[in-house]
Amino acid sequence: MVVSTPPRVEFADLARGEGLSLTLGPLDGRYRESVAPLVDFLSEAALNRDRVHVEIEWLIHLTRHSVLPGAEPLEDQQEADLRNIVSTFGADTIAELAEIEAVTVHDVKAVEYFIGRRLESIGIERLKPLVHFGCTSEDINNLSYALGVKGAVHQVWLPAARELVAAIADRARESRQTSMLSRTHGQPATPTTLGKEFAVVAHRLTRQLDRIAATEYLGKINGATGTYSAHYAAVPQTDWQAVSRSFVEGLGLTWNPLTTQIESHDWQAELYADLARFNRILHNFCTDVWSYISIGYFTQIPVPGATGSSTMPHKVNPIRFENAEANLEISSGLLDTLASTLVTSRWQRDLTDSSSQRNIGVAMGHSLLAVSNVVRGLSRLDVADDVLAADLDANWEVLGEAVQMVMRAESIAGAAGLDDPYERLKELTRGQRVDAERMKDFVRGLGLSPDAEHRLLHLTPADYTGIAAHLVDHLG
């Protein structure tokens, strides 16, 4: 038998020849629109822009404070011209940096040379030796990554995640009174309300958002092995720790006084662990919602013109939650890897962090995509009140807990004939369904006080939700 194979097209060559964008990863292809805002902070171009920013601010910092003899403060226009290099960073800059790096085979050195080229047009070419002064590449990289990650978290990921949590909280408030059968171990259990269950998730996610929002972004600028050796060899009279600290803090970061060649990345590991935990809580929410859809608690509002199945036209699949599950798993796996890899460096420096950190955008991108999908999925859900009510009415045995506790309370109060309440309810309810009449007959035969009997005879599974509705108020 001859197996037919499709003709092989050299897509890479085709893309180069036709100016096409043929991507290897889905975040830059199919899902580009959902994650595009991260490109401004965590792409290669954004990293280079931030490197240029850090190098220029370091140059300005050194001159403003007259750190080196002969390097007096610049004129206001000269500082503005330097900063304009960053504000006009665009396609031409990216191309020029790539051209320089093709010769240097070193990305940070390419940035140094690129800035050096610009000093002549500003009229300060004599300050070329001050560009990258006292710096190792990691002085620039650690600060650039910190700025990029901070920007991505605070300006893109956190706003999207807060929008999601707000949507879940809104659902909690809307359905706070909607009684629902609980399922512990997958079995019918003490009823709750749908809103209270949504509130639990919103509360859990909010705690993680608070941790993420409080992240400290550390930075350092202290030379090849963190000792300021070159700084003091060149300019021994300067307090270089003070210069370093004021510069790092001026960038809006927390100064790390003790490092090797690299900033130790512990803050990154802490952040990625929190992001991964948020992901996993959200993943749990997705699987729960998917399960509730499968038993009919939610109906999905069809998207006009959309196809649920290529052969079964009746289907409306929970694809937003399934897509989110997959992307949350990918994101968490990458975040776990980053968190474990970045805290380790052989002796004073190795390059494992360099390759690892290039995947920060990928890890956050899959999380952002998942968040977007859950928001969209929630907007297409309707609560099937009739299904929830029927499920409760079919499970009167869940009142066994209430009856047992009333029997215990009555027994403590001195009522006779109420021994072994748990065992008696176990005999009535375990492994079998109990309807309303059977439960009420059981209650009538217990010999309870009139008040206790009245309460139990008027209790239904839908009413047996305690203060679930009020607990939603904890969301604020």
Steps between C-alpha positions, in 0.01 A plus 500: 500500500636841403441773758448842351677788671432869446758693300751676723503876468796699627287742698800677653637581155151597383459739791833666430422540133144628535533700822254266673478442873499124549532434872614190683304566820125560540543811715655682206256346254148382577476674838699813420210737562442373854862536612621792287522748793779289655718564195558856624669362810632146450603471135858512378437849364362612838804356677732696271296817549529457876874436467537827310290671768717365785827587325385855429364554851831372642689751287271782614525384862881506494512848350225649715687398814843588361618153594803515269736800476442670165147360457292799606120512486355516151285781371124442521476471121781245489322285759177535302679398181641193673159395628355561156706202382276282717172674419565463125609136526336326206550282194807689376663469843425129516656450157808702588555309824470172310758622251746594777440175689574301186856636534539506881316169553403654834165665562597738782820610327287580195290731718813673629629562148157613383485768771857602426400576142230738625720708729667683209169638370418621852839670526637292787717249314774561760282304746515176300728344765223565754253276317484166687752636753586246769232266371492135421223384265297370791491845659297608199309175449373453854363852511348472154327172582373640829352801323347283226349245737371771733337681209347179364358403838364838604385636166381185322463181707364644826231715333384197299504274806310757707238526225458124518470492879250787484293296253505199732408722797210649303376148431528425871281796591246425227456139609548537875145370565509222238494176698715219367572144603857460617705201399777391732697209358260529207205394718194704607584709806378794708357762261669832437426789268652550160600851601687382807699255287590776255596718797742236629685512168499880483637517855777251426604675181492842668750384762739399224450830319587685821823300530587560136425872525733525803797340320837666559695543176869493589790639305874550524779686323828401665736358239634170377475306828302739719806659667524842328862413425522688170311795644745551784800432278389783272347749745593403859366817663134430408252324727398247236248320718310826544516566125380148425216514750369839392506389135316172554240661724464785250386240248220398737671179609630367834878508535670168565832567679638145491534314171741305284529606135126450478214630709392179670151484342334394825233765451425348160462154649263639763292680239481200266396273786215740581399523134503121471286469814250746352500289184430181692211649697355626173556157343299345786222751430501409130467128569217565747310721256556244224356232730198713592437558129516125442225431759283783374544757779608753237377543146729662246380788286587411139720736303310594181645312205740293712536124457513276806567175315574425136243218503268563797319831447333500844827536690625811676835396640665662805805585292595818685548311825678211326732740318569676830583170671762416240660843504504515879680166510760618247546830681535336841750248368717777355466715812602205718805444281595868514457511877719197558763584238552868569594462868804293406826624346835322496746697708490865398327458161371261239270560205206274583304803616559679171322233298233443766399863530423521129195284577347735758274649235391155385411394855304816572347495153338161551361619834364820345341299219332274755368796697353644180331169418343465846360853482349420162371165622330652804323756282328215309363314806141494620396335828249216451292567813257219423780243482648614831157489666421153366835368618436628851150356510632158399741487795307542825749270671737799532274623782625206705775722635250761618270242661791335677626830642154598622473159673835558669399846617169369632677217681737744672196704604361192677265343245468122528502237227748679273799269547742416217380772258782443250437127479125547457545748216766279348252212491239723337713677240830330421521366148136577420283786390248644743201698377320780685228286652735235629720762665200673657358172629836428661503843666143459630593173668797638695312660789669839459380815671224678303735783399776267376252276315341805335835627382598168346163434340521835321863458397572408137832428325468837323467678837782311668779740401581659836639851452650423158333802341638737766853361467521664158519834685860416589588596143428862597 
